[in-house]
Tab-separated table of C-alpha atoms in Angstrom:
chain	number	residue	atom	x	y	z
A	422	MET	CA	-49.131	59.580	-7.393
A	423	VAL	CA	-51.547	58.467	-3.933
A	424	THR	CA	-52.981	55.422	-6.250
A	425	ARG	CA	-49.464	54.373	-6.878
A	426	THR	CA	-48.008	54.928	-3.645
A	427	ARG	CA	-50.970	52.943	-2.358
A	428	ALA	CA	-50.421	50.002	-5.050
A	429	ALA	CA	-46.423	49.459	-3.763
A	430	VAL	CA	-47.657	49.470	-0.158
A	431	SER	CA	-49.946	47.015	-1.004
A	432	ALA	CA	-47.465	44.249	-3.204
A	433	SER	CA	-44.555	45.221	-0.603
A	434	VAL	CA	-47.382	43.754	2.068
A	435	ALA	CA	-48.698	41.095	-0.309
A	436	LEU	CA	-44.703	39.843	-0.945
A	437	ALA	CA	-43.687	39.904	2.781
A	438	ALA	CA	-46.622	37.614	3.696
A	439	ALA	CA	-46.394	35.082	0.806
A	440	MET	CA	-42.402	35.022	1.879
A	441	SER	CA	-43.686	34.264	5.442
A	442	MET	CA	-45.654	31.474	4.542
A	443	ALA	CA	-42.824	30.127	2.209
A	444	MET	CA	-40.005	30.470	4.972
A	445	PRO	CA	-41.486	27.368	7.117
A	446	ARG	CA	-41.894	24.759	4.211
A	447	ILE	CA	-38.025	26.003	3.269
A	448	ALA	CA	-37.013	25.152	6.523
A	449	HIS	CA	-38.955	21.900	6.548
A	450	ALA	CA	-37.389	20.568	3.294
A	451	THR	CA	-33.808	21.551	4.602
A	452	GLU	CA	-34.852	19.321	7.832
A	453	ARG	CA	-35.811	16.753	5.535
A	454	ALA	CA	-33.123	16.877	3.458
A	455	ALA	CA	-30.359	17.078	6.863
A	456	ALA	CA	-32.387	13.873	8.454
A	457	THR	CA	-31.487	11.736	5.249
A	458	LEU	CA	-27.801	12.967	5.513
A	459	GLY	CA	-27.213	9.346	7.654
A	460	PRO	CA	-23.954	9.148	9.311
A	461	CYS	CA	-20.520	10.662	8.736
A	462	THR	CA	-18.299	9.813	11.511
A	463	TYR	CA	-14.861	8.525	10.164
A	464	ALA	CA	-12.987	8.042	7.401
A	465	HIS	CA	-10.349	4.956	7.329
A	466	LEU	CA	-7.839	4.833	4.989
A	467	ALA	CA	-6.037	1.137	4.031
A	468	VAL	CA	-3.171	0.946	2.035
A	469	GLN	CA	-1.159	-2.206	1.017
A	470	PRO	CA	1.064	-2.795	4.482
A	471	LYS	CA	4.390	-4.011	2.355
A	472	VAL	CA	5.643	-2.723	-1.054
A	473	ASN	CA	8.181	-4.520	-2.600
A	474	LEU	CA	9.644	-2.023	-5.011
A	475	SER	CA	11.202	-3.576	-7.912
A	476	VAL	CA	10.466	-1.200	-10.939
A	477	PRO	CA	11.312	2.600	-11.036
A	478	SER	CA	7.950	3.633	-10.023
A	479	ARG	CA	4.678	1.922	-8.784
A	480	VAL	CA	1.039	3.581	-8.605
A	481	LEU	CA	-0.582	1.221	-5.195
A	482	PRO	CA	-3.919	-0.266	-4.670
A	483	ALA	CA	-5.682	1.478	-2.099
A	484	SER	CA	-8.919	1.966	-0.553
A	485	VAL	CA	-11.173	4.021	2.451
A	486	THR	CA	-13.973	2.622	4.497
A	487	THR	CA	-16.255	5.415	5.759
A	488	ASP	CA	-19.934	5.597	6.639
A	489	CYS	CA	-20.395	8.895	4.962
A	490	GLN	CA	-22.962	8.791	1.827
A	491	ASP	CA	-22.747	10.164	-1.288
A	492	TRP	CA	-25.482	13.171	-1.521
A	493	GLU	CA	-26.598	14.692	-4.397
A	494	TYR	CA	-26.441	18.233	-2.826
A	495	ALA	CA	-22.942	17.810	-1.347
A	496	THR	CA	-20.927	19.102	-3.839
A	497	ASN	CA	-17.582	17.190	-2.553
A	498	THR	CA	-16.633	15.541	0.782
A	499	TRP	CA	-12.237	15.659	0.244
A	500	ASP	CA	-10.336	13.492	2.735
A	501	GLU	CA	-6.455	13.335	2.109
A	502	TRP	CA	-3.443	11.651	3.636
A	503	ALA	CA	0.151	12.611	3.617
A	504	GLY	CA	3.035	9.772	3.382
A	505	LEU	CA	5.589	10.897	5.704
A	506	ALA	CA	8.789	9.181	5.979
A	507	GLY	CA	12.262	10.562	7.820
A	508	GLY	CA	10.073	13.185	8.854
A	509	VAL	CA	9.581	14.432	4.731
A	510	ARG	CA	6.527	13.747	2.980
A	511	GLN	CA	6.453	11.118	0.522
A	512	GLY	CA	3.226	11.398	-1.304
A	513	THR	CA	-0.427	11.782	-0.722
A	514	VAL	CA	-3.393	10.223	-0.889
A	515	ILE	CA	-6.738	12.183	-1.806
A	516	TYR	CA	-10.310	10.364	-1.247
A	517	ALA	CA	-13.545	12.440	-2.803
A	518	THR	CA	-17.082	11.894	-2.691
A	519	ASP	CA	-18.230	14.228	-5.383
A	520	SER	CA	-21.813	13.750	-6.811
A	521	SER	CA	-21.853	16.300	-9.514
A	522	ALA	CA	-18.778	14.906	-11.163
A	523	THR	CA	-16.266	11.757	-10.804
A	524	GLY	CA	-18.196	10.032	-7.913
A	525	ARG	CA	-16.704	8.477	-4.910
A	526	GLY	CA	-13.495	6.765	-4.822
A	527	ILE	CA	-9.569	7.437	-4.708
A	528	ASN	CA	-8.802	10.513	-6.433
A	529	GLU	CA	-5.280	10.469	-5.845
A	530	PRO	CA	-3.333	6.950	-5.051
A	531	PRO	CA	-0.053	6.678	-3.398
A	532	GLN	CA	2.670	6.026	-5.696
A	533	VAL	CA	6.327	5.325	-4.750
A	534	SER	CA	9.395	6.034	-6.979
A	535	ASP	CA	12.677	4.360	-6.496
A	536	THR	CA	14.022	8.179	-5.628
A	537	GLN	CA	12.451	8.171	-2.652
A	538	ARG	CA	13.131	7.317	1.202
A	539	LEU	CA	12.918	3.479	1.616
A	540	GLY	CA	11.645	2.315	4.427
A	541	VAL	CA	7.981	2.624	6.996
A	542	TRP	CA	5.814	5.745	5.985
A	543	THR	CA	3.440	6.610	7.818
A	544	TRP	CA	-0.253	7.842	6.184
A	545	THR	CA	-1.361	10.694	8.213
A	546	PRO	CA	-4.458	12.759	8.146
A	547	ALA	CA	-3.518	16.028	6.442
A	548	ARG	CA	-7.258	17.411	5.482
A	549	THR	CA	-10.752	17.066	5.714
A	550	LEU	CA	-13.667	18.930	5.147
A	551	ALA	CA	-16.872	18.772	7.576
A	552	PRO	CA	-18.793	17.150	8.884
A	553	LEU	CA	-15.190	14.985	9.668
A	554	THR	CA	-12.700	16.192	11.739
A	555	LEU	CA	-8.777	15.307	11.827
A	556	ASN	CA	-9.783	13.294	14.121
A	557	ASP	CA	-12.146	10.909	12.427
A	558	LEU	CA	-9.344	10.149	9.775
A	559	ASN	CA	-6.712	7.162	10.631
A	560	THR	CA	-3.322	6.739	10.594
A	561	THR	CA	-1.567	3.831	9.078
A	562	ARG	CA	1.795	2.886	7.607
A	563	MET	CA	3.185	0.797	4.850
A	564	ASP	CA	6.814	-0.841	4.654
A	565	VAL	CA	8.384	0.076	1.513
A	566	ARG	CA	11.690	-2.002	0.309
A	567	VAL	CA	13.170	-3.196	-2.992
A	568	GLY	CA	12.502	-6.289	-4.293
A	569	SER	CA	15.003	-9.672	-4.858
A	570	VAL	CA	15.404	-12.645	-6.563
A	571	SER	CA	17.254	-15.851	-5.377
A	572	TYR	CA	18.136	-18.966	-7.250
A	573	ALA	CA	19.522	-22.492	-6.140
A	574	SER	CA	21.222	-24.828	-8.216
A	575	ALA	CA	22.354	-28.545	-7.355
A	576	ARG	CA	24.543	-31.275	-8.708
A	577	ARG	CA	25.370	-34.744	-7.548
A	578	SER	CA	28.643	-36.872	-8.077
A	579	GLY	CA	27.917	-40.123	-6.142
A	580	THR	CA	26.603	-39.433	-2.574
A	581	THR	CA	28.630	-35.707	-2.604
A	582	VAL	CA	25.870	-33.075	-3.186
A	583	THR	CA	26.888	-29.596	-4.075
A	584	VAL	CA	24.225	-26.812	-3.270
A	585	SER	CA	24.804	-23.477	-5.178
A	586	THR	CA	23.029	-20.119	-4.894
A	587	ARG	CA	22.932	-17.001	-6.326
A	588	SER	CA	21.175	-13.503	-5.247
A	589	TYR	CA	20.124	-10.383	-6.585
A	590	ARG	CA	18.367	-7.321	-5.198
A	591	TYR	CA	16.899	-4.188	-7.272
A	592	TRP	CA	19.226	-1.142	-6.600
A	593	THR	CA	17.694	2.244	-6.822
A	594	SER	CA	21.389	3.922	-8.112
A	595	THR	CA	21.004	1.996	-10.958
A	596	HIS	CA	17.074	1.424	-11.594
A	597	ALA	CA	17.982	-2.089	-12.208
A	598	PHE	CA	18.778	-5.672	-10.532
A	599	GLY	CA	22.565	-6.391	-9.786
A	600	THR	CA	24.098	-8.585	-7.105
A	601	TRP	CA	23.081	-9.082	-3.498
A	602	GLY	CA	26.824	-9.366	-1.945
A	603	ARG	CA	26.954	-10.279	1.689
A	604	SER	CA	23.124	-11.294	1.718
A	605	THR	CA	22.410	-13.982	4.359
A	606	GLY	CA	19.578	-16.808	3.922
A	607	LEU	CA	18.949	-20.546	4.326
A	608	ILE	CA	19.331	-23.439	2.302
A	609	GLU	CA	16.487	-25.857	2.613
A	610	TRP	CA	15.610	-29.015	1.365
A	611	ARG	CA	12.899	-31.661	1.228
A	612	THR	CA	11.796	-35.000	-0.096
A	613	PRO	CA	9.795	-34.652	-3.615
A	614	GLY	CA	6.677	-35.327	-3.601
A	615	THR	CA	6.478	-33.584	-0.033
A	616	ARG	CA	5.943	-30.029	0.985
A	617	THR	CA	7.377	-29.569	4.076
A	618	TRP	CA	11.296	-27.794	3.943
A	619	HIS	CA	13.974	-28.534	6.597
A	620	GLY	CA	16.716	-26.009	7.246
A	621	LEU	CA	20.474	-27.734	5.853
A	622	LYS	CA	22.970	-24.370	6.176
A	623	ASN	CA	22.779	-20.884	6.484
A	624	VAL	CA	24.104	-18.887	3.014
A	625	VAL	CA	26.312	-15.742	3.825
A	626	ALA	CA	26.832	-14.698	0.361
A	627	ASP	CA	30.136	-13.285	-1.014
A	628	ASN	CA	30.218	-9.949	-2.466
A	629	LEU	CA	28.798	-11.150	-5.397
A	630	GLY	CA	25.992	-12.773	-3.899
A	631	ARG	CA	27.156	-16.557	-4.401
A	632	TYR	CA	27.321	-19.000	-2.105
A	633	SER	CA	28.304	-22.827	-2.182
A	634	TYR	CA	27.495	-25.950	0.184
A	635	ARG	CA	28.862	-29.474	-0.164
A	636	TYR	CA	27.787	-32.700	1.887
A	637	THR	CA	26.988	-36.179	1.504
A	638	VAL	CA	24.023	-38.260	0.925
A	639	SER	CA	22.619	-40.574	-0.783
A	640	SER	CA	18.476	-40.219	-0.899
A	641	VAL	CA	17.447	-37.740	-3.884
A	642	ARG	CA	15.975	-34.608	-2.390
A	643	GLU	CA	14.343	-31.265	-3.583
A	644	TYR	CA	16.793	-27.805	-3.094
A	645	ARG	CA	15.845	-24.404	-2.487
A	646	VAL	CA	17.365	-21.210	-0.953
A	647	ARG	CA	15.240	-18.834	0.832
A	648	MET	CA	16.925	-15.165	1.727
A	649	TYR	CA	15.981	-13.337	4.492
A	650	ASP	CA	14.669	-9.887	4.969
A	651	GLN	CA	17.127	-6.693	5.848
A	652	PRO	CA	16.468	-3.418	6.458
A	653	PHE	CA	15.557	-1.964	2.842
A	654	VAL	CA	15.143	-5.119	1.189
A	655	TRP	CA	12.982	-8.529	0.816
A	656	GLY	CA	13.915	-11.547	0.946
A	657	ALA	CA	12.565	-14.109	-1.023
A	658	ALA	CA	12.670	-17.718	-1.733
A	659	SER	CA	13.685	-19.450	-4.946
A	660	GLY	CA	11.153	-20.335	-7.448
A	661	ALA	CA	13.004	-22.755	-9.607
A	662	ILE	CA	13.422	-25.959	-7.678
A	663	ALA	CA	16.519	-27.881	-7.950
A	664	ARG	CA	16.479	-31.735	-7.565
A	665	VAL	CA	19.279	-34.117	-7.187
């Protein structure tokens, strides 16, 4: 019995001595690993500043700029921004650095639906993991409006030219394009072969998005209409050019 007790004590002493010798090595390894982390001081989200919503739903491009590295021994760094509009949460962006799984990138991109609120969305820091704090994440904004299209046509009778315009916008109520009544814009003209457009006549469309203007000119000109932005609608210039 005495021999066994002495053997157990000797084994315990030897184990303690071995652990005491290993501890500095572990500490030094940890210090070396920490030293290779590099800086990790910010994560800044960049979103599309102007969103043209002309379909029921869109997934938007986004990116994150950060000086944080993708570390083999850091399983996950998760930064989250919440999109707020009208005081209500509209969406989420999640950026993750996960060395054991998907790697660095946007895990949950911004998505906009035509059932959500139009106007300015503010992306505000909502969550982050150490070593970052919410103060190290930025706040950014994007302007969400529905899209529009416009058309211009022209016809000549002698020296009299009639320019007609039509304008349409996307309607969230029908999830489709329809006439844009009472829209405003500007008819423009240019000399063929040149690039400079000149204002001709202000447009105030009727309830069906139509407008017509007649004037006298003998020279050949090209025409287009450029509709103005409205609070929840992006304006647009007509694509096809009318020439008479």
